[in-house]
Amino acid sequence: MQNLALKNSVQKNIAQKTQTPLTDYLLRLGDSALVLGQRHAQLCGKAPALEEEMALMNVGLDLFGQARNWLGYAAELIAAEGGGSQHKIDADHLAFRRDAHDFRNLLIAEQPNGDFADIMGRQFLFDAWHVHLLDGLAESSDPRIAEVAAKSLKEATYHLRRSSEWVIRLGDGTEESHTRMQRALNNLWQFTGELLQTDEIDQAMIEAGIAPDPETIAARWKATVEEVLEEATLERPSYDAWMYTGGKVGHHTEHLGFLLAEMQYLPRTYPDATVW
Amino acid sequence: MYAQLVETGSNKLKTLDEMSPEERQFQERINDEIKIEPKNWMPDAYRKTLIRQISQHAHSEIVGMLPEGNWLTRAPTLKRKLQLMAKIQDEAGHGLYLYSAMETLGADRDEEIDKLHDGRAKYSSIFNYPTLNWADMGTIGWLVDGAAIVNQVPLQRTSYGPYARAMIRVCKEESFHQRQGYQILLTMMQEGTDDQKAMVQDSINRFWWPSLMMFGPSDENSPNSAQSMAWKIKRHSNDELRQRFLDQTVPQLELLGCTAPDPDLKYNEETGHYEFGEIDWQEFFDVVKGNGPCNRERVEARRSAIDNGAWVREAAVAYAAKRQRRAA
C-alpha cells in the first residue's frame, strides 16, 4: 500500500529540484503539527468547559510553535539549496502557499473535530506516537532536530497526559460517553497505520541517524495505547485492520483542501502583501 | 472587557447618619481605603452589585473570545496566529480569575453563566460587533483592549480585595495585548499595501464609536454611578474615563496615519483635551438590550458550547465518583 502510494505520489513539490529526504521529513513533522493546530483553532469558543477552552488553545499554541520550528528549518534548507527562486522561502511561505498535494501531514491530523470524543481520540492516538517519536528525535544526529524535539517533547508529554486522562474519563464515565469514545476510536483507528509505517524517506532518515528506530516507536506506541484503553474500559481495534495511508506522500483525505482554503485565504487573496 | 451598566439598586446615597451601625462601619472602612475581604460584613446591595459587575466582567472575557476566535483559523502568518491564540487563551484565564473572585461573594459560577445564556446577565456591548477583516484583530487589541485598560487600571484600587487583585493580573496581560494589537495596525499601515491600509481604516471606522461606548452611558445618564463611587467600586465617572481614553488614543491614531469617523473631533488648546462628536446612544441602548449585530449569535455560541458539552461534564463527574468509590 505504501509503495503504491509512493509511486503514484504527485511529484510536484514546492522546490521540486531541491527537496531532499531531510526537507521532506521536516515537512512531515511540521505539517502534522500545523494541521492539527489548525483543528484546535477551529475549536475556539466551543469547548465543554472554560478549563478546556484554555487547554485546547494551549495545545494548539504548542503545535503551531512546533510547526513554526520544523517548517522554519525546512525553509532554510530549501532556500540554501536554491529552491523557490521566485519567492522568499520561509515557514510562512511553506504554511500558506503550498497546496494540499505538497502537504506531508499524517491523515489523522487533518480529521475533522467532530464531538469531544473524536477530538480527544484523535489527540490521544497522535500524542502517544508523538511523544515516543520526539523522545527518539531528541537524540538525533542532526543537532537542530535534536534541539527542537527536546523542546517539543516537554509539550507533547503534557498533551499526552491530558488526552490520556480524557480518553479514560470518557471511556469509563457514563454509558453515553463510553459509546461515543468507542465509536471515535473505531473511526480513527484506520489512520493509525500511517503512524507506524516506514517508507523510503523514513528509511533514509533512520540510516543517517536522524530519525529513531521505527520498531521501538511502534512498540512503545502500542504499549501506551493498550495501557490507556484498558484503563478506559475500551476495546482496542485490531492492529491488522485495514489502514488508510497517503498523507506522508501528499495523498490526503477530502478534508485537507477545505482546511487549507480557510487557513490560506488571506495570503492568497493579497499575494502582494509581504508583511502582516 | 468589563462591565458597562451595573444596577446598584439605589439612586440615592445614604449619609453616615442614616446608616445602621454595621453599614456605617463598612462605609468608614471604605473611606479609609481599607479593602473589603470575603469574610467581612458588607451591605447586601454592595454584594449584589459586585456579583453583577464581576460576573459581567467575566462574561465579557468569555464572549470576547468569539469575535477574535473568528479569525484564528485565518490569521495570515504563523506569528500572528500564535499571538492571537495566546491572547485568546489569556482571555479564558481572565474569565476564570474573575469567576473565582465572584465566587468569594457567595455566587455560583454555573448559575451566573445560566443567566448569561438566558439573557438575564449582560456583557460588554463591544463584543456584539462583527469582525469583518483581519485588521479587526489589531483594532480590537488597540481600541477595545485600550478602552478596557483605561477602565480596569483604576479597578486595581477598587474597594473589594479579590476583584482588585484579579485586576492587577488582568491589566498586565491586557497591556501586552494592546501593544500587540497596535503593532498589527502599525505594520499594515507602514509596510503594507494599499489594500492592507484600507483594511485598517475600514476597521477603525467600524470600531471607533463602539469603543467609546465601552465606557457606558454619559454621567447624567448613569443613575447607579453615585452609589458605585461611594462604595469605591468605581473610582472615576464614565465620561472622565472616556475622555482619558480619547486623549491618549488620538495621538496614536495620528501616528498610524489614520482618521477617526468623527468630523467633530478636535483638540481644544484651552482645556488640553480632545473634543468629540455625539455618541449614538440609541445604538448603545439597543445593543445593551440585545439588539446589536451579533447579540443573538454570541449568546447562542456560548449556550451551544455548554449544552453540547453536557455529556462530557457528566462523564467527568461520573468518572470522579467511580474513582472515589474505588479508592474508598
XYZ file of N, CA, C and O in Angstrom, chain A residues 77-164:
352
model
N 16.716 25.075 4.683
C 17.394 24.086 3.853
C 16.999 24.235 2.388
O 17.841 24.184 1.486
N 15.714 24.453 2.153
C 15.243 24.606 0.771
C 15.862 25.860 0.147
O 16.349 25.839 -0.988
N 15.883 26.939 0.931
C 16.449 28.194 0.411
C 17.947 28.035 0.134
O 18.467 28.522 -0.880
N 18.643 27.309 1.029
C 20.087 27.127 0.860
C 20.396 26.323 -0.400
O 21.435 26.504 -1.033
N 19.456 25.445 -0.772
C 19.641 24.642 -1.980
C 19.218 25.418 -3.223
O 19.207 24.876 -4.324
N 18.808 26.654 -3.008
C 18.403 27.486 -4.144
C 16.984 27.246 -4.589
O 16.589 27.604 -5.692
N 16.179 26.638 -3.717
C 14.783 26.381 -4.058
C 13.939 27.633 -3.978
O 14.309 28.605 -3.330
N 12.798 27.585 -4.642
C 11.832 28.674 -4.545
C 12.395 30.016 -4.957
O 12.234 31.008 -4.256
N 13.052 30.062 -6.105
C 13.720 31.295 -6.509
C 12.762 32.467 -6.680
O 13.136 33.616 -6.504
N 11.507 32.167 -7.009
C 10.555 33.264 -7.241
C 10.129 33.945 -5.938
O 9.808 35.112 -5.910
N 10.077 33.182 -4.879
C 9.578 33.723 -3.619
C 10.614 33.525 -2.532
O 11.433 32.632 -2.599
N 10.487 34.362 -1.517
C 11.295 34.128 -0.329
C 10.705 32.898 0.370
O 9.505 32.843 0.640
N 11.553 31.907 0.608
C 11.040 30.705 1.272
C 11.256 30.831 2.768
O 12.383 30.936 3.235
N 10.161 30.869 3.499
C 10.255 30.821 4.958
C 9.101 29.957 5.468
O 8.350 29.398 4.661
N 9.007 29.860 6.786
C 7.974 28.984 7.350
C 6.586 29.414 6.880
O 5.731 28.574 6.568
N 6.346 30.725 6.808
C 5.034 31.196 6.369
C 4.757 30.804 4.928
O 3.631 30.455 4.571
N 5.787 30.901 4.112
C 5.591 30.519 2.717
C 5.167 29.053 2.643
O 4.238 28.694 1.912
N 5.850 28.214 3.400
C 5.515 26.789 3.377
C 4.107 26.537 3.920
O 3.376 25.686 3.427
N 3.711 27.298 4.927
C 2.393 27.078 5.528
C 1.267 27.603 4.644
O 0.217 26.964 4.528
N 1.497 28.744 4.028
C 0.376 29.444 3.392
C 0.358 29.401 1.861
O -0.591 29.856 1.252
N 1.425 28.910 1.258
C 1.459 28.946 -0.208
C 1.583 27.574 -0.855
O 1.809 27.483 -2.051
N 1.523 26.520 -0.064
C 1.546 25.202 -0.690
C 0.130 24.660 -0.814
O -0.709 24.913 0.052
N -0.113 23.891 -1.837
C -1.424 23.258 -1.997
C -1.412 21.900 -1.280
O -0.349 21.425 -0.847
N -2.586 21.302 -1.213
C -2.744 20.066 -0.424
C -1.756 18.970 -0.831
O -1.220 18.273 0.022
N -1.502 18.830 -2.137
C -0.640 17.712 -2.546
C 0.807 17.920 -2.118
O 1.613 17.001 -2.185
N 1.161 19.127 -1.705
C 2.501 19.383 -1.185
C 2.566 19.222 0.338
O 3.651 19.280 0.916
N 1.411 19.093 0.968
C 1.410 18.893 2.417
C 1.752 17.444 2.731
O 1.346 16.524 2.030
N 2.514 17.258 3.815
C 3.035 15.937 4.153
C 2.552 15.460 5.515
O 3.141 14.570 6.122
N 1.477 16.095 6.016
C 0.986 15.718 7.349
C 0.327 14.349 7.339
O -0.165 13.878 6.313
N 0.282 13.760 8.528
C -0.425 12.496 8.739
C -1.927 12.718 8.556
O -2.453 13.767 8.936
N -2.588 11.719 8.019
C -4.028 11.850 7.779
C -4.803 12.059 9.078
O -5.811 12.762 9.104
N -4.319 11.478 10.160
C -5.068 11.600 11.420
C -5.156 13.064 11.859
O -6.162 13.494 12.429
N -4.121 13.847 11.545
C -4.098 15.247 11.975
C -5.163 16.087 11.270
O -5.631 17.082 11.813
N -5.554 15.695 10.079
C -6.500 16.523 9.320
C -7.953 16.100 9.523
O -8.859 16.708 8.950
N -8.192 15.079 10.326
C -9.582 14.626 10.512
C -10.403 15.707 11.228
O -9.900 16.399 12.094
N -11.663 15.829 10.844
C -12.497 16.904 11.410
C -12.674 16.752 12.921
O -12.493 15.665 13.475
N -13.060 17.851 13.560
C -13.163 17.835 15.013
C -14.251 16.907 15.550
O -14.053 16.248 16.550
N -15.407 16.902 14.913
C -16.490 16.051 15.420
C -16.876 16.410 16.842
O -16.866 17.591 17.199
N -17.185 15.413 17.667
C -17.525 15.733 19.061
C -16.271 15.613 19.941
O -15.178 15.338 19.443
N -16.438 15.816 21.228
C -15.268 15.872 22.122
C -14.539 14.524 22.167
O -13.324 14.478 22.352
N -15.272 13.427 21.950
C -14.625 12.103 21.927
C -13.749 11.984 20.674
O -12.640 11.447 20.733
N -14.235 12.493 19.541
C -13.428 12.473 18.313
C -12.165 13.309 18.505
O -11.074 12.930 18.077
N -12.333 14.460 19.143
C -11.202 15.380 19.351
C -10.156 14.732 20.256
O -8.959 14.744 19.969
N -10.634 14.144 21.348
C -9.698 13.563 22.308
C -9.104 12.251 21.806
O -7.954 11.941 22.079
N -9.901 11.494 21.071
C -9.386 10.244 20.499
C -8.268 10.548 19.499
O -7.190 9.934 19.540
N -8.512 11.504 18.634
C -7.515 11.911 17.638
C -6.242 12.376 18.342
O -5.126 11.993 17.989
N -6.443 13.188 19.370
C -5.304 13.746 20.083
C -4.503 12.655 20.793
O -3.280 12.640 20.748
N -5.220 11.754 21.408
C -4.539 10.691 22.149
C -3.722 9.794 21.219
O -2.548 9.509 21.486
N -4.335 9.342 20.126
C -3.622 8.440 19.211
C -2.401 9.136 18.626
O -1.345 8.535 18.439
N -2.540 10.434 18.371
C -1.416 11.220 17.844
C -0.346 11.435 18.927
O 0.839 11.194 18.702
N -0.778 11.864 20.099
C 0.172 12.169 21.189
C 0.995 10.937 21.570
O 2.191 11.050 21.850
N 0.328 9.782 21.619
C 1.007 8.553 22.039
C 2.155 8.241 21.083
O 3.187 7.709 21.484
N 1.966 8.604 19.825
C 3.025 8.428 18.827
C 4.052 9.569 18.923
O 5.260 9.346 18.928
N 3.535 10.773 19.047
C 4.357 11.976 19.022
C 5.399 11.963 20.138
O 6.571 12.260 19.922
N 4.952 11.625 21.338
C 5.844 11.614 22.499
C 7.021 10.667 22.264
O 8.173 11.033 22.480
N 6.720 9.456 21.785
C 7.789 8.480 21.601
C 8.701 8.869 20.448
O 9.910 8.681 20.511
N 8.107 9.423 19.397
C 8.929 9.862 18.270
C 9.860 11.006 18.707
O 11.068 10.983 18.434
N 9.290 12.002 19.384
C 10.107 13.152 19.798
C 11.197 12.730 20.771
O 12.322 13.246 20.735
N 10.865 11.783 21.616
C 11.841 11.257 22.551
C 13.036 10.692 21.773
O 14.198 10.931 22.132
N 12.757 9.978 20.694
C 13.831 9.450 19.849
C 14.552 10.548 19.091
O 15.790 10.551 18.979
N 13.775 11.500 18.579
C 14.377 12.586 17.793
C 15.267 13.496 18.645
O 16.159 14.172 18.137
N 15.005 13.512 19.943
C 15.832 14.332 20.833
C 17.279 13.835 20.843
O 18.194 14.551 21.245
N 17.478 12.579 20.379
C 18.833 12.011 20.282
C 19.338 12.048 18.841
O 20.300 11.355 18.494
N 18.682 12.796 18.009
C 19.013 12.810 16.577
C 20.462 13.234 16.320
O 21.029 14.043 17.060
N 21.026 12.713 15.244
C 22.378 13.122 14.865
C 22.387 14.545 14.301
O 23.430 15.166 14.184
N 21.212 15.041 13.941
C 21.111 16.430 13.478
C 20.816 17.303 14.699
O 19.731 17.202 15.298
N 21.791 18.132 15.108
C 21.613 18.868 16.381
C 20.399 19.801 16.368
O 19.757 20.002 17.400
N 20.094 20.353 15.227
C 18.944 21.254 15.138
C 17.646 20.483 15.416
O 16.769 20.950 16.132
N 17.563 19.288 14.841
C 16.376 18.456 15.081
C 16.318 18.037 16.547
O 15.254 18.088 17.179
N 17.462 17.672 17.086
C 17.502 17.240 18.492
C 17.001 18.360 19.405
O 16.247 18.123 20.360
N 17.385 19.572 19.069
C 17.011 20.728 19.896
C 15.502 20.996 19.842
O 14.844 21.167 20.874
N 14.954 21.018 18.642
C 13.508 21.263 18.501
C 12.728 20.115 19.147
O 11.726 20.333 19.833
N 13.209 18.889 18.949
C 12.497 17.733 19.507
C 12.486 17.785 21.034
O 11.463 17.497 21.663
N 13.623 18.163 21.608
C 13.692 18.205 23.077
C 12.689 19.201 23.632
O 11.999 18.945 24.627
N 12.575 20.348 22.972
C 11.624 21.365 23.430
C 10.189 20.870 23.222
O 9.340 21.008 24.092
N 9.939 20.291 22.056
C 8.581 19.828 21.731
C 8.161 18.668 22.624
O 6.976 18.516 22.929
N 9.127 17.856 23.027
C 8.819 16.685 23.854
C 8.167 17.096 25.175
O 7.226 16.450 25.643
N 8.666 18.184 25.759
C 8.078 18.659 27.025
C 6.593 18.968 26.822
O 5.760 18.641 27.647
N 6.296 19.612 25.705
C 4.901 19.979 25.428
C 4.070 18.729 25.136
O 2.965 18.567 25.662
N 4.624 17.855 24.296
C 3.859 16.659 23.905
C 3.584 15.754 25.110
O 2.546 15.090 25.175
N 4.494 15.747 26.072
C 4.290 14.936 27.271
C 3.061 15.430 28.031
O 2.234 14.644 28.497
N 2.956 16.740 28.094
C 1.763 17.320 28.729
C 0.498 17.013 27.904
O -0.548 16.658 28.455
N 0.609 17.107 26.602
C -0.563 16.822 25.752
C -1.038 15.377 25.959
O -2.231 15.116 26.054
N -0.064 14.466 26.028
C -0.423 13.044 26.180
C -1.086 12.791 27.528
O -2.049 12.034 27.619
N -0.583 13.449 28.545
C -1.179 13.253 29.867
C -2.651 13.669 29.827
O -3.530 12.977 30.302
N -2.872 14.807 29.220
C -4.231 15.328 29.168
C -5.131 14.451 28.292
O -6.238 14.095 28.694
N -4.657 14.109 27.088
C -5.539 13.341 26.200
C -5.786 11.938 26.773
O -6.895 11.419 26.668
N -4.776 11.338 27.420
C -4.991 10.018 28.037
C -6.071 10.119 29.110
O -6.966 9.282 29.191
